[in-house]
Amino acid sequence: MAEANAALDSHEISARIEYELQLYYWVKLIRAFEERVSRLHRQNKIIGGVYSGAGQEAIVTGICAPLQDGDFVAPLHRDLGVFLVRGVPPGRLMAQLMGKETGLSRGKDSFLHGGDLEHGIFGSTSMLGSSLPVAVGAALKFQLKKEKCVSVAFFGEGASSRGDVHEAMNFAGVRKLPVIFVCENNRYAYSTPVEKQMAIEDVAIRAEAYGFKGHVVSGNDLLAVGQLSERVINRVREGGGPEMIECKTYRFRGHSEHDPALYRNKEELIEWQSRDPIPRFELYLEKKSHDLKRIREETDERTRQVVQAAVDFAEQSPLPEASEAIEGLYAPDENTSGNS
Ligand SMILES: Cc1ncc(C[n+]2csc(CCOP(=O)(O)OP(=O)(O)O)c2C)c(N)n1
């Protein structure tokens, strides 16, 4: 890092510091937001299932931070953090989780399928893996229209066993599309351990079979994910064709809030909790001579306020009117008054 810094001027160094503190803010915000969502779920205030990404915050943060306006992301059911890093207002996101009028789908859905095309986010689908061909379709559009944008498709190691994941990667490889495939390998697909999912160690080695590069990185190391993602996104944006990033990680909670995850042993959980991405990044900040105590206190206070404001906004928002139930579901028919 010292060597790398030697080549930077003081302006670039302070921009880099600001960027790293922003990364820290995001992982803390995602953790605080999701912890609050788990509590709200127990209070019966959340509509639908809650799939916590606790333990995996460094992945969505490191991958999405270098993205630009116009880029496209297809997140997983566990990737609430994508919405926060892409700039979706936390209040609207919380309202989506509570099925309120002010939510992204105006109270028509739970978090699971809520997208926000304004921020380039495609709502995830129930069929695992089926959002990859959609992300590839977005990349094809960027290529055909000569737009310098990239598409990012998140998927789990469980989803990687699905046929349309193969089809999406094969097509992307053949057409050299600007798409980044990000595997969040958290070792379990619901209760199925990774050893029963695939006969190989790394999903990333499959990339070679499709004619592009695959990388393996610790998904619990924010710095490593962030640095790799910056390089990969730049190459893909410049027309280098698709790449795959496999992030090795672990989910701290069950598959969803109703799953006590009794199929995992306690030792394994403790081992992975000791690799928590947040203290790991704090250690990095401290080693870089930041006043960690002050930064942590300020960030905790800031995230507490943001999360509380989001909850207040969502709780004060109305539920949708029944008469609006089918509004906005179909594209207007240009030949009629637009109501069909
Ligand atoms: C095609 C398909 N099969 C099964 C399911 C049920 N299901 C929902 S999430 C899940 C686990 C997914 O595991 P993974 O893809 O590794 O993502 P993770 O939940 O671990 O983040 C399963 C089996 C589904 N939604 N779609």
Short mmCIF file of C-alpha atoms and ligand atoms in Angstrom, two decimals:
data_model
loop_
_atom_site.label_atom_id
_atom_site.label_comp_id
_atom_site.label_asym_id
_atom_site.label_seq_id
_atom_site.Cartn_x
_atom_site.Cartn_y
_atom_site.Cartn_z
CA MET A 1 0.00 0.00 0.00
CA ALA A 2 2.87 2.35 0.91
CA GLU A 3 4.44 1.70 -2.47
CA ALA A 4 1.16 2.27 -4.25
CA ASN A 5 0.70 5.51 -2.35
CA ALA A 6 4.12 6.73 -3.41
CA ALA A 7 2.78 7.04 -6.95
CA LEU A 8 -0.26 9.06 -5.86
CA ASP A 9 -0.36 12.81 -5.30
CA SER A 10 -1.87 14.22 -2.10
CA HIS A 11 -5.22 14.88 -3.79
CA GLU A 12 -5.44 11.26 -4.93
CA ILE A 13 -4.46 10.04 -1.46
CA SER A 14 -7.20 12.05 0.24
CA ALA A 15 -9.74 10.89 -2.38
CA ARG A 16 -8.69 7.30 -1.64
CA ILE A 17 -9.07 7.82 2.12
CA GLU A 18 -12.53 9.29 1.59
CA TYR A 19 -13.46 6.33 -0.63
CA GLU A 20 -12.32 3.82 2.00
CA LEU A 21 -14.27 5.60 4.73
CA GLN A 22 -17.31 5.50 2.45
CA LEU A 23 -16.84 1.73 2.05
CA TYR A 24 -16.71 1.45 5.84
CA TYR A 25 -19.91 3.49 6.16
CA TRP A 26 -21.70 1.20 3.72
CA VAL A 27 -20.76 -2.10 5.40
CA LYS A 28 -21.81 -0.63 8.76
CA LEU A 29 -25.05 0.74 7.33
CA ILE A 30 -25.96 -2.58 5.69
CA ARG A 31 -25.27 -4.46 8.94
CA ALA A 32 -27.30 -1.99 11.04
CA PHE A 33 -30.16 -1.89 8.52
CA GLU A 34 -30.40 -5.69 8.32
CA GLU A 35 -30.20 -6.12 12.10
CA ARG A 36 -33.12 -3.74 12.40
CA VAL A 37 -35.03 -5.62 9.70
CA SER A 38 -34.55 -8.88 11.67
CA ARG A 39 -36.01 -7.20 14.76
CA LEU A 40 -38.91 -5.74 12.78
CA HIS A 41 -39.55 -9.19 11.32
CA ARG A 42 -39.92 -10.60 14.85
CA GLN A 43 -42.39 -7.79 15.53
CA ASN A 44 -44.40 -8.91 12.49
CA LYS A 45 -43.86 -5.64 10.67
CA ILE A 46 -42.15 -7.04 7.57
CA ILE A 47 -44.05 -8.44 4.62
CA GLY A 48 -42.66 -11.73 3.28
CA GLY A 49 -39.40 -13.53 4.02
CA VAL A 50 -36.20 -11.92 5.29
CA TYR A 51 -32.93 -13.29 3.90
CA SER A 52 -30.13 -11.72 5.87
CA GLY A 53 -26.82 -11.01 4.21
CA ALA A 54 -25.04 -10.54 7.55
CA GLY A 55 -21.43 -11.62 7.08
CA GLN A 56 -21.54 -10.93 3.32
CA GLU A 57 -21.65 -7.11 3.37
CA ALA A 58 -18.12 -6.73 1.99
CA ILE A 59 -19.16 -8.41 -1.26
CA VAL A 60 -22.05 -6.18 -2.27
CA THR A 61 -20.13 -3.11 -1.08
CA GLY A 62 -16.83 -3.91 -2.80
CA ILE A 63 -18.54 -4.93 -6.04
CA CYS A 64 -21.07 -2.08 -6.28
CA ALA A 65 -18.90 0.81 -5.04
CA PRO A 66 -17.01 1.29 -8.34
CA LEU A 67 -20.19 1.10 -10.47
CA GLN A 68 -21.48 4.17 -12.30
CA ASP A 69 -24.87 5.60 -13.23
CA GLY A 70 -26.31 3.60 -16.11
CA ASP A 71 -24.75 0.30 -14.98
CA PHE A 72 -27.11 -2.60 -14.35
CA VAL A 73 -27.19 -4.96 -11.36
CA ALA A 74 -29.17 -8.15 -10.81
CA PRO A 75 -28.90 -8.88 -7.07
CA LEU A 76 -29.65 -12.04 -5.09
CA HIS A 77 -32.44 -12.40 -2.53
CA ARG A 78 -29.71 -11.81 0.11
CA ASP A 79 -28.39 -8.58 -1.40
CA LEU A 80 -30.34 -5.81 0.27
CA GLY A 81 -27.02 -3.99 0.54
CA VAL A 82 -26.93 -3.50 -3.24
CA PHE A 83 -29.88 -1.10 -2.91
CA LEU A 84 -28.14 0.98 -0.24
CA VAL A 85 -24.81 1.19 -2.05
CA ARG A 86 -26.55 2.11 -5.35
CA GLY A 87 -28.19 5.05 -3.59
CA VAL A 88 -31.78 3.89 -3.10
CA PRO A 89 -33.17 6.03 -0.27
CA PRO A 90 -33.15 3.84 2.90
CA GLY A 91 -36.70 4.99 3.76
CA ARG A 92 -38.09 3.73 0.45
CA LEU A 93 -36.27 0.44 0.93
CA MET A 94 -37.71 0.03 4.43
CA ALA A 95 -41.16 0.93 3.08
CA GLN A 96 -40.74 -1.79 0.45
CA LEU A 97 -40.00 -4.30 3.21
CA MET A 98 -43.15 -3.21 5.05
CA GLY A 99 -45.34 -3.30 1.92
CA LYS A 100 -46.08 0.43 2.09
CA GLU A 101 -47.29 2.81 -0.62
CA THR A 102 -43.96 4.64 -0.59
CA GLY A 103 -41.97 1.46 -1.30
CA LEU A 104 -40.27 0.70 -4.60
CA SER A 105 -43.20 -1.34 -5.91
CA ARG A 106 -45.74 0.89 -4.13
CA GLY A 107 -46.75 -1.89 -1.75
CA LYS A 108 -47.26 -4.56 -4.38
CA ASP A 109 -44.49 -6.89 -3.26
CA SER A 110 -42.10 -7.88 -0.51
CA PHE A 111 -38.38 -7.11 -0.67
CA LEU A 112 -37.72 -10.29 -2.62
CA HIS A 113 -38.84 -9.14 -6.05
CA GLY A 114 -38.55 -5.40 -5.60
CA GLY A 115 -36.23 -3.75 -8.08
CA ASP A 116 -35.48 -0.13 -8.86
CA LEU A 117 -34.62 0.53 -12.49
CA GLU A 118 -33.97 4.19 -11.69
CA HIS A 119 -30.90 2.92 -9.83
CA GLY A 120 -30.23 0.16 -12.38
CA ILE A 121 -31.41 -2.65 -10.08
CA PHE A 122 -33.39 -5.58 -11.39
CA GLY A 123 -35.73 -7.22 -8.86
CA SER A 124 -34.59 -10.76 -8.10
CA THR A 125 -36.66 -13.67 -9.34
CA SER A 126 -37.90 -16.71 -7.42
CA MET A 127 -36.28 -19.14 -9.83
CA LEU A 128 -32.67 -19.18 -8.75
CA GLY A 129 -30.26 -18.31 -11.51
CA SER A 130 -32.88 -16.93 -13.88
CA SER A 131 -31.73 -13.35 -13.38
CA LEU A 132 -28.37 -14.17 -15.03
CA PRO A 133 -29.80 -14.32 -18.57
CA VAL A 134 -31.52 -11.00 -17.80
CA ALA A 135 -28.20 -9.42 -16.77
CA VAL A 136 -26.64 -10.82 -19.93
CA GLY A 137 -29.49 -9.31 -21.95
CA ALA A 138 -28.75 -5.91 -20.41
CA ALA A 139 -25.07 -6.37 -21.34
CA LEU A 140 -26.07 -7.23 -24.91
CA LYS A 141 -28.07 -4.01 -25.10
CA PHE A 142 -25.02 -2.02 -23.86
CA GLN A 143 -22.88 -3.66 -26.52
CA LEU A 144 -25.36 -3.16 -29.38
CA LYS A 145 -25.96 0.48 -28.45
CA LYS A 146 -22.24 1.08 -27.84
CA GLU A 147 -22.96 2.31 -24.31
CA LYS A 148 -19.94 2.14 -21.99
CA CYS A 149 -21.87 0.44 -19.18
CA VAL A 150 -21.49 -2.87 -17.40
CA SER A 151 -23.94 -5.39 -16.07
CA VAL A 152 -23.39 -7.30 -12.79
CA ALA A 153 -25.09 -10.61 -12.01
CA PHE A 154 -24.93 -11.91 -8.46
CA PHE A 155 -25.62 -15.60 -7.82
CA GLY A 156 -25.07 -18.20 -5.11
CA GLU A 157 -23.08 -21.42 -5.41
CA GLY A 158 -26.48 -23.18 -5.18
CA ALA A 159 -27.78 -21.28 -8.20
CA SER A 160 -24.58 -22.13 -10.07
CA SER A 161 -25.94 -25.67 -10.57
CA ARG A 162 -28.82 -24.37 -12.67
CA GLY A 163 -28.93 -24.68 -16.45
CA ASP A 164 -29.69 -21.06 -17.25
CA VAL A 165 -26.54 -19.98 -15.38
CA HIS A 166 -24.56 -22.05 -17.88
CA GLU A 167 -26.53 -20.63 -20.82
CA ALA A 168 -26.02 -17.05 -19.64
CA MET A 169 -22.27 -17.51 -19.20
CA ASN A 170 -21.84 -19.33 -22.47
CA PHE A 171 -23.66 -16.62 -24.44
CA ALA A 172 -21.75 -13.86 -22.63
CA GLY A 173 -18.45 -15.58 -23.45
CA VAL A 174 -19.33 -16.08 -27.12
CA ARG A 175 -20.42 -12.44 -27.58
CA LYS A 176 -17.76 -10.96 -25.24
CA LEU A 177 -20.43 -9.02 -23.39
CA PRO A 178 -19.74 -6.40 -20.68
CA VAL A 179 -20.97 -8.50 -17.76
CA ILE A 180 -19.42 -9.46 -14.42
CA PHE A 181 -20.67 -12.66 -12.81
CA VAL A 182 -20.30 -12.54 -9.03
CA CYS A 183 -20.69 -15.79 -7.12
CA GLU A 184 -21.35 -15.36 -3.40
CA ASN A 185 -20.19 -18.79 -2.27
CA ASN A 186 -21.44 -18.90 1.33
CA ARG A 187 -21.05 -22.70 1.53
CA TYR A 188 -24.75 -23.50 1.93
CA ALA A 189 -27.74 -23.41 -0.41
CA TYR A 190 -30.41 -23.43 2.24
CA SER A 191 -29.31 -26.66 4.04
CA THR A 192 -27.23 -28.15 1.21
CA PRO A 193 -23.49 -27.89 1.93
CA VAL A 194 -21.19 -26.92 -0.89
CA GLU A 195 -19.63 -30.42 -0.99
CA LYS A 196 -23.01 -31.80 -2.01
CA GLN A 197 -23.55 -29.00 -4.53
CA MET A 198 -20.53 -29.41 -6.78
CA ALA A 199 -17.60 -31.74 -7.37
CA ILE A 200 -15.04 -28.95 -7.67
CA GLU A 201 -13.52 -26.54 -5.14
CA ASP A 202 -14.07 -23.26 -7.00
CA VAL A 203 -17.03 -22.16 -9.12
CA ALA A 204 -14.61 -19.67 -10.73
CA ILE A 205 -12.73 -22.36 -12.66
CA ARG A 206 -15.82 -22.76 -14.84
CA ALA A 207 -15.17 -19.32 -16.34
CA GLU A 208 -12.32 -20.70 -18.42
CA ALA A 209 -14.72 -23.16 -20.06
CA TYR A 210 -16.77 -20.19 -21.28
CA GLY A 211 -13.72 -18.37 -22.57
CA PHE A 212 -13.20 -15.74 -19.88
CA LYS A 213 -11.30 -15.12 -16.65
CA GLY A 214 -12.43 -16.35 -13.23
CA HIS A 215 -11.08 -14.99 -9.93
CA VAL A 216 -11.34 -16.27 -6.36
CA VAL A 217 -11.25 -13.77 -3.51
CA SER A 218 -12.10 -13.75 0.18
CA GLY A 219 -15.59 -12.27 0.33
CA ASN A 220 -14.92 -11.26 3.91
CA ASP A 221 -12.05 -8.98 2.94
CA LEU A 222 -13.57 -5.68 1.85
CA LEU A 223 -10.25 -4.27 0.67
CA ALA A 224 -9.50 -7.33 -1.48
CA VAL A 225 -13.01 -7.47 -3.00
CA GLY A 226 -12.97 -3.71 -3.64
CA GLN A 227 -9.55 -3.68 -5.31
CA LEU A 228 -10.31 -6.72 -7.49
CA SER A 229 -13.72 -5.38 -8.45
CA GLU A 230 -12.29 -2.00 -9.51
CA ARG A 231 -9.82 -3.70 -11.85
CA VAL A 232 -12.36 -6.14 -13.27
CA ILE A 233 -15.07 -3.52 -13.81
CA ASN A 234 -12.58 -1.25 -15.62
CA ARG A 235 -11.50 -4.03 -17.96
CA VAL A 236 -15.07 -5.13 -18.67
CA ARG A 237 -16.17 -1.53 -19.26
CA GLU A 238 -13.32 -1.07 -21.74
CA GLY A 239 -14.61 -3.98 -23.85
CA GLY A 240 -12.48 -6.81 -22.46
CA GLY A 241 -15.44 -9.21 -22.29
CA PRO A 242 -17.00 -10.91 -19.26
CA GLU A 243 -15.22 -11.99 -16.08
CA MET A 244 -16.27 -13.98 -13.04
CA ILE A 245 -15.48 -13.20 -9.40
CA GLU A 246 -16.11 -15.90 -6.81
CA CYS A 247 -16.26 -14.57 -3.26
CA LYS A 248 -15.71 -17.17 -0.53
CA THR A 249 -17.89 -16.27 2.42
CA TYR A 250 -20.40 -17.47 5.00
CA ARG A 251 -23.82 -16.28 6.05
CA PHE A 252 -24.01 -15.63 9.77
CA ARG A 253 -27.74 -16.22 10.05
CA GLY A 254 -30.01 -18.97 8.72
CA HIS A 255 -31.15 -19.12 5.11
CA SER A 256 -34.04 -16.91 6.20
CA GLU A 257 -35.27 -15.66 9.53
CA HIS A 258 -37.41 -18.76 10.04
CA ASP A 259 -34.40 -21.07 9.62
CA PRO A 260 -32.37 -21.80 12.81
CA ALA A 261 -29.69 -23.42 10.57
CA LEU A 262 -29.32 -26.51 12.77
CA TYR A 263 -27.56 -28.27 9.90
CA ARG A 264 -24.38 -26.25 10.62
CA ASN A 265 -22.13 -26.88 13.57
CA LYS A 266 -21.33 -24.23 16.12
CA GLU A 267 -17.55 -24.47 15.69
CA GLU A 268 -17.85 -23.65 12.00
CA LEU A 269 -20.03 -20.61 12.72
CA ILE A 270 -17.60 -19.34 15.37
CA GLU A 271 -14.66 -19.78 12.98
CA TRP A 272 -16.39 -17.69 10.33
CA GLN A 273 -17.61 -15.09 12.82
CA SER A 274 -13.95 -14.56 13.68
CA ARG A 275 -13.50 -13.55 10.03
CA ASP A 276 -16.25 -10.94 10.23
CA PRO A 277 -15.61 -8.44 7.40
CA ILE A 278 -16.31 -5.39 9.58
CA PRO A 279 -13.64 -5.80 12.33
CA ARG A 280 -11.29 -6.95 9.58
CA PHE A 281 -11.67 -3.67 7.71
CA GLU A 282 -11.46 -1.74 11.00
CA LEU A 283 -8.08 -3.32 11.62
CA TYR A 284 -6.98 -2.10 8.19
CA LEU A 285 -8.18 1.44 8.93
CA GLU A 286 -6.40 1.40 12.29
CA LYS A 287 -3.15 0.19 10.71
CA LYS A 288 -3.43 3.08 8.26
CA SER A 289 -3.21 5.39 11.28
CA HIS A 290 -6.83 6.45 11.28
CA ASP A 291 -8.40 7.34 14.61
CA LEU A 292 -10.55 4.21 14.57
CA LYS A 293 -12.35 4.90 17.84
CA ARG A 294 -13.60 8.25 16.58
CA ILE A 295 -14.49 6.94 13.11
CA ARG A 296 -16.36 3.99 14.59
CA GLU A 297 -18.34 6.18 16.99
CA GLU A 298 -19.25 8.70 14.30
CA THR A 299 -20.22 5.98 11.82
CA ASP A 300 -22.33 4.12 14.40
CA GLU A 301 -24.17 7.30 15.24
CA ARG A 302 -24.70 8.17 11.58
CA THR A 303 -25.99 4.69 10.66
CA ARG A 304 -28.23 4.62 13.74
CA GLN A 305 -29.84 7.89 12.65
CA VAL A 306 -30.22 6.80 9.01
CA VAL A 307 -31.84 3.49 10.00
CA GLN A 308 -34.15 5.15 12.53
CA ALA A 309 -35.23 7.75 9.97
CA ALA A 310 -35.92 4.94 7.47
CA VAL A 311 -38.07 3.06 10.00
CA ASP A 312 -39.96 6.26 10.92
CA PHE A 313 -40.60 7.05 7.26
CA ALA A 314 -41.84 3.53 6.53
CA GLU A 315 -43.99 3.28 9.63
CA GLN A 316 -45.64 6.63 8.92
CA SER A 317 -46.28 5.72 5.28
CA PRO A 318 -49.76 4.45 4.35
CA LEU A 319 -50.53 0.98 3.05
CA PRO A 320 -51.66 1.10 -0.60
CA GLU A 321 -55.33 1.43 -1.46
CA ALA A 322 -56.94 -1.79 -2.72
CA SER A 323 -58.08 0.13 -5.81
CA GLU A 324 -54.39 0.57 -6.82
CA ALA A 325 -53.68 -3.17 -6.76
CA ILE A 326 -53.37 -3.60 -10.52
CA GLU A 327 -52.10 -0.11 -11.35
CA GLY A 328 -48.72 -0.07 -13.04
CA LEU A 329 -48.59 -3.82 -13.63
CA TYR A 330 -48.95 -3.69 -17.42
CA ALA A 331 -47.45 -1.39 -20.00
CA PRO A 332 -50.11 0.97 -21.35
CA ASP A 333 -51.59 -0.03 -24.69
CA GLU A 334 -50.67 2.79 -27.07
CA ASN A 335 -53.80 2.12 -29.20
CA THR A 336 -56.23 2.65 -26.35
CA SER A 337 -56.64 5.21 -23.62
CA GLY A 338 -53.75 3.58 -21.72
CA ASN A 339 -55.84 1.79 -19.13
CA SER A 340 -55.58 -1.78 -20.35
C1 LIG B 1 -34.59 -23.14 -9.11
C2 LIG B 1 -34.83 -23.01 -7.65
N1 LIG B 1 -34.59 -24.08 -6.84
C3 LIG B 1 -34.80 -23.98 -5.50
C4 LIG B 1 -35.27 -22.81 -4.95
C5 LIG B 1 -35.51 -22.71 -3.43
N2 LIG B 1 -34.42 -21.94 -2.83
C6 LIG B 1 -34.55 -20.61 -2.62
S1 LIG B 1 -33.14 -19.92 -2.04
C7 LIG B 1 -32.35 -21.42 -2.03
C8 LIG B 1 -30.90 -21.51 -1.61
C9 LIG B 1 -30.04 -20.80 -2.59
O1 LIG B 1 -28.69 -21.00 -2.36
P1 LIG B 1 -27.61 -20.12 -3.10
O2 LIG B 1 -27.93 -20.02 -4.54
O3 LIG B 1 -26.28 -20.70 -2.75
O4 LIG B 1 -27.80 -18.67 -2.44
P2 LIG B 1 -27.80 -18.30 -0.88
O5 LIG B 1 -29.25 -18.43 -0.42
O6 LIG B 1 -26.88 -19.25 -0.20
O7 LIG B 1 -27.35 -16.90 -0.78
C10 LIG B 1 -33.17 -22.42 -2.49
C11 LIG B 1 -32.78 -23.85 -2.62
C12 LIG B 1 -35.51 -21.73 -5.83
N3 LIG B 1 -35.94 -20.54 -5.38
N4 LIG B 1 -35.28 -21.84 -7.16
#
